[in-house]
Amino acid sequence: MTATFKQIPVALTTNPYTITVGHEILTDPTFVLPRPAGATKALVITQAAVRQAGHVDAVIAKLERDGLDVTIVDVPAGENAKQVGVLEHLWRAAATTALSRSDVIVAIGGGVVGDLAGFVAATYNRGIAVVQIPTTLLAQVDAAIGGKTGINLPEGKNLVGAFHQPYAVICDIATLATLPERIYREGFGEVVKYAFIRDTDMIAVLTANNDARTQRDPIFLTGIVARCAQVKADIVAADERESSIRAHLNFGHTYAHALETLGEYGTILHGEAVAVGMVAALRIGVAIGVTPPDVARDAEILIAALDLPTTAPAYNREAVWTLMTRDKKVANGAVRFILLKAVGEPELFTPSRDIVDSVLDAL
């Protein structure tokens, strides 16, 4: 059976690439995995759970069919895997494999795998190609696209990293059927972000298709992933290194990253933290007269309807503020938030600490 899929270009001036979205792409015998023409070796970076779910074998078969020597290396599960020790293990695996600049790294997994593999690709031999094959909803709609790579420190999330655009991104919707429920559900934190900042018609799609969402309907999910990927592709093409509108993709992330760090990257998942972070941003927007109250109310209702959290643990406010001042979006010591002037109208603001603290206390 031949899979049908949509191809979305990321029209960068240098090194443009394509996002392919469809159902059962990886098991389609006619689909050729994109790779550099001169590649003779592939380092596949994945996780044990992804292998057990059956998503790696088909990729390896395609690579070997094309004549590549394949080495597979697993990384630990969870956000805590994004640390220097794991990165060194991957660098050394690349060295043992003797990857050259003409070879390729293939990331098969969620955002953690993609971030690690992307960072290895950005730095090993001063840069080699990476093909991203995201297997979680969150990675398919967001993390695998746009070239942000990095690891965490105890002092903050993703503080060490590099921009390194992928050679290609392959989003096979069939991989979402095997996700644990919580991992599947958290992906909608990033999905609804795209609806709020750009693709406002998607709000009605999410509202009207609750059964399709909970049942993981492939047609519904293919449409959702393609829409989100299109938004991110357009924004990344216009602002590759986040000097202007790409900052809009950080809606909900200022507080979210602090929550993840304080929870030691295990208490709250990224998509869950983004959901709470969006609620915080909406309420901050209302407090300073930027966001209409009805916009904030309706957005919170949708977030809750998607089975995402709207409240967070009561972490020490000084600790929260310290982490937010280390965030990459900080400028001249000022903590900045993406707020909504209306649905589809995000803008960067610097609210006072008093207002931020009062909103977070209420959460």
XYZ file of N, CA and C in Angstrom, residues 97-327:
693
model
N 32.162 5.286 15.019
C 31.581 4.946 13.722
C 32.371 5.567 12.578
N 33.226 6.545 12.915
C 34.011 7.281 11.910
C 33.114 8.006 10.921
N 32.088 8.691 11.459
C 31.234 9.492 10.589
C 32.055 10.611 9.955
N 31.835 10.831 8.678
C 32.466 11.952 7.989
C 31.440 13.053 7.775
N 31.891 14.185 7.272
C 30.978 15.298 7.020
C 29.960 14.989 5.928
N 30.217 13.970 5.145
C 29.266 13.609 4.091
C 28.225 12.606 4.561
N 28.362 12.122 5.814
C 27.437 11.114 6.341
C 26.239 11.774 7.016
N 25.431 10.971 7.706
C 24.169 11.484 8.227
C 23.856 10.899 9.599
N 23.262 11.730 10.431
C 22.676 11.291 11.698
C 21.162 11.257 11.504
N 20.531 10.215 12.021
C 19.079 10.080 11.909
C 18.503 10.005 13.315
N 17.638 10.956 13.646
C 16.990 11.001 14.958
C 15.602 10.386 14.850
N 15.351 9.345 15.638
C 14.030 8.704 15.640
C 13.507 8.725 17.070
N 12.547 9.589 17.349
C 12.012 9.693 18.708
C 11.347 11.035 18.926
N 11.199 11.375 20.196
C 10.556 12.631 20.557
C 11.533 13.786 20.608
N 11.120 14.846 21.307
C 11.920 16.056 21.343
C 13.285 15.882 21.972
N 13.386 15.015 22.968
C 14.679 14.778 23.623
C 15.666 14.188 22.628
N 15.235 13.166 21.898
C 16.091 12.548 20.889
C 16.476 13.566 19.826
N 15.504 14.336 19.379
C 15.769 15.322 18.336
C 16.739 16.401 18.769
N 16.588 16.886 20.005
C 17.493 17.915 20.515
C 18.918 17.395 20.632
N 19.061 16.184 21.174
C 20.389 15.604 21.331
C 21.033 15.301 19.980
N 20.286 14.650 19.105
C 20.833 14.296 17.797
C 21.174 15.552 16.998
N 20.323 16.551 17.098
C 20.585 17.794 16.382
C 21.824 18.491 16.879
N 22.047 18.462 18.211
C 23.227 19.104 18.779
C 24.493 18.343 18.394
N 24.419 17.012 18.406
C 25.562 16.218 17.947
C 25.874 16.546 16.490
N 24.849 16.603 15.655
C 25.044 16.924 14.243
C 25.612 18.329 14.051
N 25.211 19.252 14.899
C 25.706 20.631 14.788
C 27.175 20.747 15.145
N 27.657 19.856 16.018
C 28.983 20.034 16.599
C 30.007 19.000 16.173
N 29.582 17.783 15.860
C 30.552 16.752 15.484
C 31.099 17.059 14.088
N 32.430 17.028 13.954
C 33.075 17.393 12.681
C 32.651 18.785 12.217
N 32.288 19.621 13.181
C 31.821 20.996 12.918
C 30.576 21.048 12.033
N 29.812 19.966 12.068
C 28.518 20.002 11.406
C 28.325 18.952 10.328
N 27.348 18.065 10.551
C 26.954 17.098 9.524
C 25.431 17.075 9.451
N 24.920 16.396 8.433
C 23.473 16.386 8.192
C 22.738 15.566 9.242
N 21.520 16.015 9.562
C 20.652 15.254 10.452
C 19.257 15.182 9.838
N 18.703 13.989 9.798
C 17.322 13.776 9.381
C 16.497 13.548 10.643
N 15.475 14.354 10.826
C 14.620 14.248 12.003
C 13.377 13.423 11.665
N 13.173 12.342 12.428
C 11.969 11.514 12.283
C 11.259 11.519 13.638
N 10.459 12.552 13.910
C 9.812 12.671 15.212
C 8.674 11.674 15.360
N 8.584 11.071 16.536
C 7.568 10.041 16.783
C 6.581 10.439 17.866
N 6.635 11.675 18.350
C 5.636 12.188 19.285
C 4.921 13.362 18.633
N 3.723 13.640 19.086
C 2.966 14.760 18.529
C 3.703 16.072 18.777
N 4.236 16.247 19.976
C 4.928 17.484 20.303
C 6.123 17.710 19.376
N 6.875 16.659 19.103
C 8.034 16.806 18.224
C 7.614 17.025 16.776
N 6.540 16.383 16.354
C 6.101 16.529 14.965
C 5.607 17.940 14.668
N 4.902 18.539 15.613
C 4.360 19.872 15.339
C 5.342 20.983 15.666
N 6.392 20.673 16.451
C 7.227 21.777 16.914
C 8.713 21.443 17.004
N 9.093 20.534 17.891
C 10.496 20.398 18.279
C 11.418 19.995 17.147
N 10.923 19.171 16.210
C 11.790 18.663 15.147
C 12.016 19.673 14.029
N 11.247 20.750 14.030
C 11.271 21.723 12.941
C 11.979 22.998 13.401
N 12.828 23.528 12.576
C 13.364 24.861 12.861
C 14.804 24.922 13.287
N 15.431 23.778 13.583
C 16.863 23.771 13.810
C 17.348 24.142 15.181
N 16.458 24.307 16.166
C 16.932 24.554 17.531
C 17.365 23.229 18.150
N 18.564 23.199 18.678
C 19.083 21.997 19.336
C 19.669 22.411 20.678
N 19.777 21.481 21.615
C 20.402 21.879 22.869
C 20.217 20.895 23.993
N 20.886 21.224 25.084
C 20.789 20.437 26.312
C 20.458 21.368 27.476
N 20.098 20.762 28.599
C 19.719 21.510 29.792
C 20.876 21.606 30.782
N 20.784 22.576 31.650
C 21.659 22.693 32.813
C 20.771 22.747 34.054
N 21.312 22.470 35.235
C 20.520 22.654 36.448
C 20.010 24.089 36.584
N 20.727 25.027 35.954
C 20.345 26.448 36.037
C 19.266 26.845 35.038
N 18.910 25.958 34.108
C 17.866 26.320 33.168
C 17.804 25.395 31.969
N 16.665 25.449 31.275
C 16.414 24.557 30.145
C 17.012 25.119 28.859
N 17.629 24.217 28.078
C 18.136 24.541 26.744
C 19.092 25.733 26.731
N 19.866 25.884 27.780
C 20.782 27.028 27.846
C 22.029 26.823 27.001
N 22.318 25.570 26.633
C 23.481 25.284 25.798
C 22.984 24.606 24.530
N 23.311 25.182 23.387
C 22.816 24.585 22.155
C 23.298 25.336 20.939
N 22.689 25.024 19.798
C 23.065 25.651 18.536
C 21.891 25.580 17.576
N 21.868 26.505 16.625
C 20.947 26.388 15.504
C 21.581 25.464 14.471
N 20.866 24.417 14.080
C 21.362 23.494 13.056
C 20.152 22.899 12.357
N 19.833 23.445 11.192
C 18.634 23.013 10.489
C 18.776 21.569 10.014
N 17.703 20.803 10.081
C 17.764 19.415 9.605
C 17.879 19.331 8.087
N 18.319 18.182 7.628
C 18.347 17.910 6.191
C 16.934 17.636 5.680
N 16.120 17.019 6.532
C 14.720 16.735 6.219
C 14.007 16.380 7.516
N 12.679 16.539 7.521
C 11.840 16.137 8.656
C 10.745 15.222 8.107
N 10.602 14.049 8.719
C 9.602 13.060 8.284
C 8.640 12.820 9.445
N 7.383 13.198 9.281
C 6.373 13.026 10.333
C 5.384 11.938 9.918
N 5.562 10.758 10.468
C 4.653 9.645 10.182
C 3.606 9.581 11.293
N 2.379 9.889 10.945
C 1.289 9.941 11.919
C 1.057 8.585 12.574
N 1.421 7.504 11.888
C 1.220 6.158 12.449
C 1.981 5.975 13.755
N 3.077 6.683 13.950
C 3.850 6.529 15.185
C 3.088 7.038 16.403
N 2.112 7.906 16.193
C 1.382 8.483 17.331
C 0.443 7.474 17.980
N 0.114 6.419 17.271
C -0.808 5.408 17.820
C -0.196 4.655 18.992
N 1.124 4.638 19.092
C 1.785 3.849 20.136
C 2.169 4.680 21.364
N 1.878 5.977 21.355
C 2.305 6.828 22.463
C 1.498 6.555 23.735
N 2.148 6.591 24.898
C 1.382 6.617 26.151
C 0.456 7.837 26.164
N -0.679 7.707 26.837
C -1.705 8.744 26.779
C -1.185 10.120 27.207
N -0.412 10.169 28.274
C 0.058 11.470 28.757
C 1.012 12.123 27.750
N 1.862 11.317 27.112
C 2.799 11.849 26.127
C 2.039 12.340 24.894
N 1.014 11.603 24.497
C 0.173 12.048 23.376
C -0.517 13.364 23.722
N -1.123 13.413 24.885
C -1.927 14.566 25.277
C -1.095 15.840 25.393
N 0.136 15.727 25.897
C 0.936 16.939 26.094
C 1.251 17.642 24.781
N 1.249 16.876 23.675
C 1.539 17.484 22.383
C 0.559 18.583 22.016
N -0.652 18.504 22.539
C -1.649 19.520 22.216
C -1.353 20.857 22.898
N -0.424 20.862 23.856
C 0.024 22.146 24.401
C 0.671 22.993 23.324
N 1.491 22.351 22.481
C 2.108 23.083 21.373
C 1.116 23.308 20.231
N 0.214 22.362 20.000
C -0.775 22.530 18.942
C -1.623 23.777 19.195
N -2.154 23.900 20.398
C -3.042 25.025 20.688
C -2.271 26.342 20.670
N -0.977 26.298 20.963
C -0.144 27.497 20.838
C -0.212 28.055 19.418
N -0.089 27.157 18.429
C -0.142 27.604 17.038
C -1.500 28.200 16.694
N -2.555 27.617 17.258
C -3.894 28.162 17.016
C -4.018 29.568 17.583
N -3.473 29.797 18.757
C -3.599 31.107 19.402
C -2.759 32.183 18.719
N -1.578 31.809 18.211
C -0.697 32.848 17.677
C -0.848 33.071 16.175
N -1.370 32.074 15.420
C -1.370 32.259 13.969
C -2.555 31.614 13.263
N -2.729 30.294 13.409
C -3.764 29.573 12.668
C -5.047 29.542 13.492
N -5.757 30.654 13.510
C -6.914 30.792 14.395
C -8.066 29.865 13.997
N -8.144 29.466 12.728
C -9.205 28.534 12.308
C -9.056 27.178 12.991
N -7.860 26.870 13.451
C -7.634 25.576 14.088
C -8.348 25.480 15.437
N -8.704 26.600 16.031
C -9.459 26.577 17.286
C -10.786 25.850 17.078
N -11.482 26.185 15.998
C -12.762 25.535 15.699
C -12.551 24.054 15.380
N -11.457 23.726 14.699
C -11.160 22.324 14.367
C -10.953 21.516 15.641
N -10.203 22.066 16.574
C -9.955 21.370 17.841
C -11.236 21.231 18.650
N -12.045 22.263 18.651
C -13.281 22.259 19.433
C -14.294 21.256 18.896
N -14.349 21.140 17.565
C -15.390 20.318 16.934
C -15.006 18.853 16.766
N -13.759 18.512 17.065
C -13.299 17.149 16.773
C -12.720 16.459 17.996
N -13.413 16.574 19.115
C -12.901 15.985 20.347
C -12.780 14.463 20.242
N -13.768 13.807 19.626
C -13.707 12.352 19.499
C -12.529 11.929 18.622
N -12.329 12.641 17.533
C -11.211 12.318 16.647
C -9.884 12.499 17.373
N -9.818 13.504 18.210
C -8.590 13.744 18.987
C -8.347 12.608 19.974
N -9.347 12.274 20.764
C -9.146 11.250 21.792
C -8.930 9.861 21.187
N -9.517 9.626 20.005
C -9.363 8.325 19.341
C -8.132 8.273 18.428
N -7.397 9.374 18.361
C -6.167 9.477 17.563
C -6.431 9.161 16.088
N -7.491 9.738 15.577
C -7.868 9.522 14.187
C -6.752 9.993 13.251
N -6.248 9.132 12.367
C -5.113 9.507 11.516
C -5.394 10.683 10.589
N -6.600 10.771 10.062
C -6.924 11.877 9.157
C -6.913 13.197 9.917
N -7.530 13.196 11.097
C -7.536 14.388 11.947
C -6.107 14.800 12.303
N -5.309 13.836 12.736
C -3.953 14.148 13.185
C -3.057 14.584 12.031
N -3.240 13.987 10.865
C -2.467 14.421 9.703
C -2.728 15.890 9.399
N -4.004 16.280 9.472
C -4.354 17.679 9.230
C -3.770 18.612 10.277
N -3.835 18.206 11.541
C -3.315 19.037 12.626
C -1.800 19.209 12.507
N -1.094 18.108 12.299
C 0.372 18.175 12.194
C 0.772 19.023 10.992
N 0.105 18.830 9.860
C 0.446 19.601 8.660
C 0.202 21.094 8.870
N -0.890 21.451 9.542
C -1.178 22.871 9.771
C -0.134 23.510 10.678
N 0.213 22.813 11.759
C 1.221 23.347 12.673
C 2.586 23.440 11.986
N 2.925 22.403 11.231
C 4.205 22.407 10.529
C 4.272 23.547 9.525
N 3.157 23.828 8.867
C 3.131 24.933 7.906
C 3.378 26.271 8.591
N 2.733 26.471 9.742
C 2.950 27.719 10.482
C 4.409 27.860 10.885
N 4.969 26.802 11.449
C 6.360 26.905 11.897
C 7.293 27.078 10.713
N 7.036 26.381 9.614
C 7.878 26.532 8.425
C 7.874 27.969 7.934
N 6.703 28.577 7.907
C 6.603 29.965 7.439
C 7.365 30.918 8.364
N 7.211 30.719 9.670
C 7.866 31.609 10.627
C 9.379 31.423 10.596
N 9.837 30.177 10.552
C 11.280 29.905 10.528
C 11.904 30.463 9.243
N 11.208 30.304 8.120
C 11.733 30.825 6.861
C 11.868 32.349 6.894
N 10.956 33.001 7.620
C 11.001 34.462 7.710
C 11.991 34.961 8.746
N 12.301 34.121 9.749
C 13.151 34.572 10.869
C 13.868 33.364 11.454
N 14.891 32.900 10.754
C 15.532 31.642 11.117
C 16.119 31.661 12.524
N 16.729 32.783 12.943
C 17.471 32.795 14.200
C 16.825 33.652 15.286
N 15.507 33.804 15.175
C 14.704 34.422 16.228
C 15.127 35.857 16.537
N 15.215 36.663 15.502
C 15.490 38.083 15.709
C 14.217 38.922 15.680
N 13.082 38.303 15.300
C 11.820 39.055 15.243
C 10.641 38.118 15.506
N 9.896 37.757 14.461
C 8.614 37.074 14.691
C 8.758 35.648 15.208
N 9.929 35.030 15.067
C 10.059 33.674 15.603
C 9.861 33.664 17.114
N 10.090 34.799 17.764
C 9.849 34.892 19.208
C 8.397 34.589 19.555
N 7.470 34.782 18.602
C 6.058 34.489 18.873
C 5.838 33.026 19.213
N 6.730 32.148 18.727
C 6.612 30.728 19.029
C 6.877 30.426 20.494
N 7.360 31.419 21.227
C 7.627 31.249 22.657
C 6.412 31.572 23.527
N 5.255 31.766 22.924
C 4.048 32.005 23.720
C 3.874 30.861 24.728
N 3.838 31.209 26.003
C 3.685 30.225 27.065
C 4.987 29.646 27.583
N 6.108 29.926 26.919
C 7.351 29.240 27.244
C 8.179 29.912 28.345
N 7.990 31.186 28.587
C 8.808 31.869 29.602
C 8.609 31.217 30.970
N 7.369 31.090 31.380
C 7.071 30.435 32.661
C 7.230 28.928 32.552
N 6.922 28.374 31.367
C 6.993 26.916 31.191
C 8.389 26.381 31.473
N 9.406 27.043 30.958
C 10.769 26.549 31.164
C 11.161 26.606 32.641
N 10.683 27.618 33.346
C 10.958 27.682 34.786
C 10.283 26.512 35.508
N 9.052 26.201 35.128
C 8.345 25.076 35.743
C 9.078 23.762 35.504
N 9.548 23.564 34.299
C 10.257 22.316 33.988
C 11.543 22.203 34.792
N 12.268 23.302 34.902
C 13.537 23.280 35.630
C 13.307 23.032 37.116
N 12.337 23.718 37.705
C 12.055 23.545 39.133
C 11.544 22.135 39.431
N 10.892 21.536 38.460
C 10.438 20.158 38.614
C 11.500 19.146 38.249
N 12.731 19.639 38.057
C 13.887 18.796 37.715
C 13.616 17.960 36.476
N 12.905 18.572 35.505
C 12.660 17.987 34.198
C 11.937 16.642 34.270
N 11.100 16.478 35.289
C 10.388 15.219 35.389
C 8.980 15.350 35.942
N 8.739 16.393 36.732
C 7.430 16.555 37.368
C 6.359 16.961 36.377
N 6.705 17.874 35.481
C 5.747 18.386 34.505
C 6.372 18.272 33.122
N 5.626 17.736 32.179
C 6.121 17.571 30.815
C 6.090 18.905 30.070
N 6.862 18.981 28.988
C 6.999 20.268 28.297
C 5.650 20.815 27.814
N 4.856 19.973 27.152
C 3.572 20.455 26.650
C 2.627 20.869 27.762
N 2.698 20.166 28.886
C 1.894 20.546 30.050
C 2.351 21.894 30.593
N 3.675 22.079 30.677
C 4.213 23.344 31.177
C 3.845 24.503 30.250
N 3.862 24.253 28.942
C 3.476 25.289 27.984
C 2.005 25.674 28.176
N 1.156 24.672 28.445
C -0.261 24.973 28.687
C -0.427 25.912 29.876
N 0.241 25.590 30.977
C 0.177 26.462 32.160
C 0.804 27.817 31.850
N 1.902 27.795 31.106
C 2.559 29.048 30.741
C 1.673 29.946 29.892
N 0.869 29.351 29.016
C -0.063 30.147 28.217
C -1.152 30.750 29.086
N -1.651 29.971 30.043
C -2.646 30.524 30.977
C -2.047 31.711 31.725
N -0.812 31.561 32.189
C -0.145 32.666 32.889
C -0.026 33.882 31.980
N 0.406 33.665 30.727
C 0.562 34.782 29.795
C -0.779 35.459 29.489
N -1.826 34.664 29.354
C -3.155 35.230 29.104
C -3.606 36.113 30.272
N -3.373 35.612 31.489
C -3.793 36.383 32.659
C -2.923 37.621 32.871
N -1.632 37.511 32.559
C -0.768 38.690 32.623
C -1.253 39.728 31.614
N -1.612 39.259 30.414
C -2.133 40.167 29.395
C -3.387 40.887 29.844
N -4.282 40.173 30.517
C -5.493 40.818 31.058
C -5.115 41.830 32.126
N -4.175 41.463 32.997
C -3.792 42.326 34.116
C -3.200 43.648 33.662
N -2.493 43.655 32.529
C -1.881 44.911 32.067
C -2.701 45.572 30.954
N -3.892 45.026 30.704
C -4.787 45.669 29.745
C -4.471 45.385 28.295
N -3.738 44.309 28.020
C -3.366 43.953 26.655
C -4.320 42.922 26.069
N -4.638 41.902 26.857
C -5.484 40.808 26.389
C -6.925 41.016 26.837
N -7.886 41.003 25.909
C -9.290 41.108 26.300
C -9.680 39.944 27.219
N -10.422 40.209 28.285
C -10.786 39.138 29.223
C -11.493 37.957 28.571
N -12.347 38.227 27.557
C -13.066 37.118 26.930
C -12.122 36.224 26.124
N -11.059 36.795 25.569
C -10.060 36.006 24.855
C -9.359 35.063 25.823
N -8.972 35.602 26.970
C -8.300 34.776 27.981
C -9.235 33.689 28.502
N -10.475 34.045 28.753
C -11.435 33.066 29.278
C -11.653 31.932 28.283
N -11.904 32.270 27.017
C -12.172 31.243 26.010
C -10.936 30.370 25.771
N -9.774 30.975 25.826
C -8.537 30.211 25.630
C -8.322 29.227 26.769
N -8.576 29.655 27.976
C -8.429 28.749 29.127
C -9.416 27.597 29.044
N -10.623 27.873 28.574
C -11.624 26.819 28.418
C -11.141 25.779 27.418
N -10.560 26.230 26.302
C -10.060 25.300 25.293
C -8.895 24.480 25.830
N -7.977 25.119 26.536
C -6.837 24.398 27.109
C -7.324 23.286 28.039
N -8.283 23.601 28.889
C -8.827 22.594 29.804
C -9.562 21.492 29.054
N -10.271 21.862 27.977
C -11.016 20.876 27.192
C -10.090 19.888 26.495
N -8.850 20.304 26.271
C -7.857 19.421 25.666
C -7.156 18.564 26.712
N -7.680 18.578 27.917
C -7.145 17.766 29.024
C -5.725 18.164 29.395
N -5.460 19.463 29.278
C -4.161 20.011 29.658
C -4.297 20.775 30.968
N -3.234 20.834 31.771
C -3.326 21.531 33.058
C -3.409 23.051 32.888
N -4.072 23.689 33.829
C -4.161 25.153 33.844
C -3.608 25.731 35.144
N -3.099 24.883 36.013
C -2.492 25.329 37.270
C -1.158 24.611 37.449
N -0.336 25.148 38.366
C 0.994 24.583 38.586
C 1.299 24.552 40.076
N 2.295 23.752 40.477
C 2.717 23.761 41.886
C 3.170 25.156 42.311
N 3.032 25.453 43.588
C 3.385 26.778 44.115
C 4.874 26.843 44.429
N 5.676 26.985 43.401
C 7.118 27.100 43.598
C 7.477 28.471 44.157
N 8.612 28.524 44.838
C 9.103 29.778 45.408
C 9.237 30.832 44.317
N 8.630 31.992 44.558
C 8.606 33.037 43.529
C 9.994 33.572 43.204
N 10.869 33.625 44.186
C 12.234 34.101 43.929
C 12.963 33.119 43.008
N 12.744 31.828 43.249
C 13.361 30.814 42.397
C 12.807 30.885 40.975
N 11.502 31.087 40.865
C 10.871 31.210 39.553
C 11.453 32.401 38.804
N 11.532 33.533 39.496
C 12.008 34.760 38.842
C 13.473 34.621 38.418
N 14.273 34.004 39.270
C 15.687 33.803 38.937
C 15.818 32.989 37.661
N 15.035 31.923 37.548
C 15.093 31.097 36.348
C 14.619 31.863 35.121
N 13.574 32.655 35.264
C 13.075 33.397 34.111
C 14.066 34.465 33.658
N 14.877 35.001 34.578
C 15.883 35.988 34.177
C 17.046 35.352 33.426
N 17.173 34.020 33.500
C 18.206 33.322 32.735
C 17.700 32.868 31.373
N 16.416 33.062 31.137
C 15.822 32.586 29.900
C 16.450 33.293 28.696
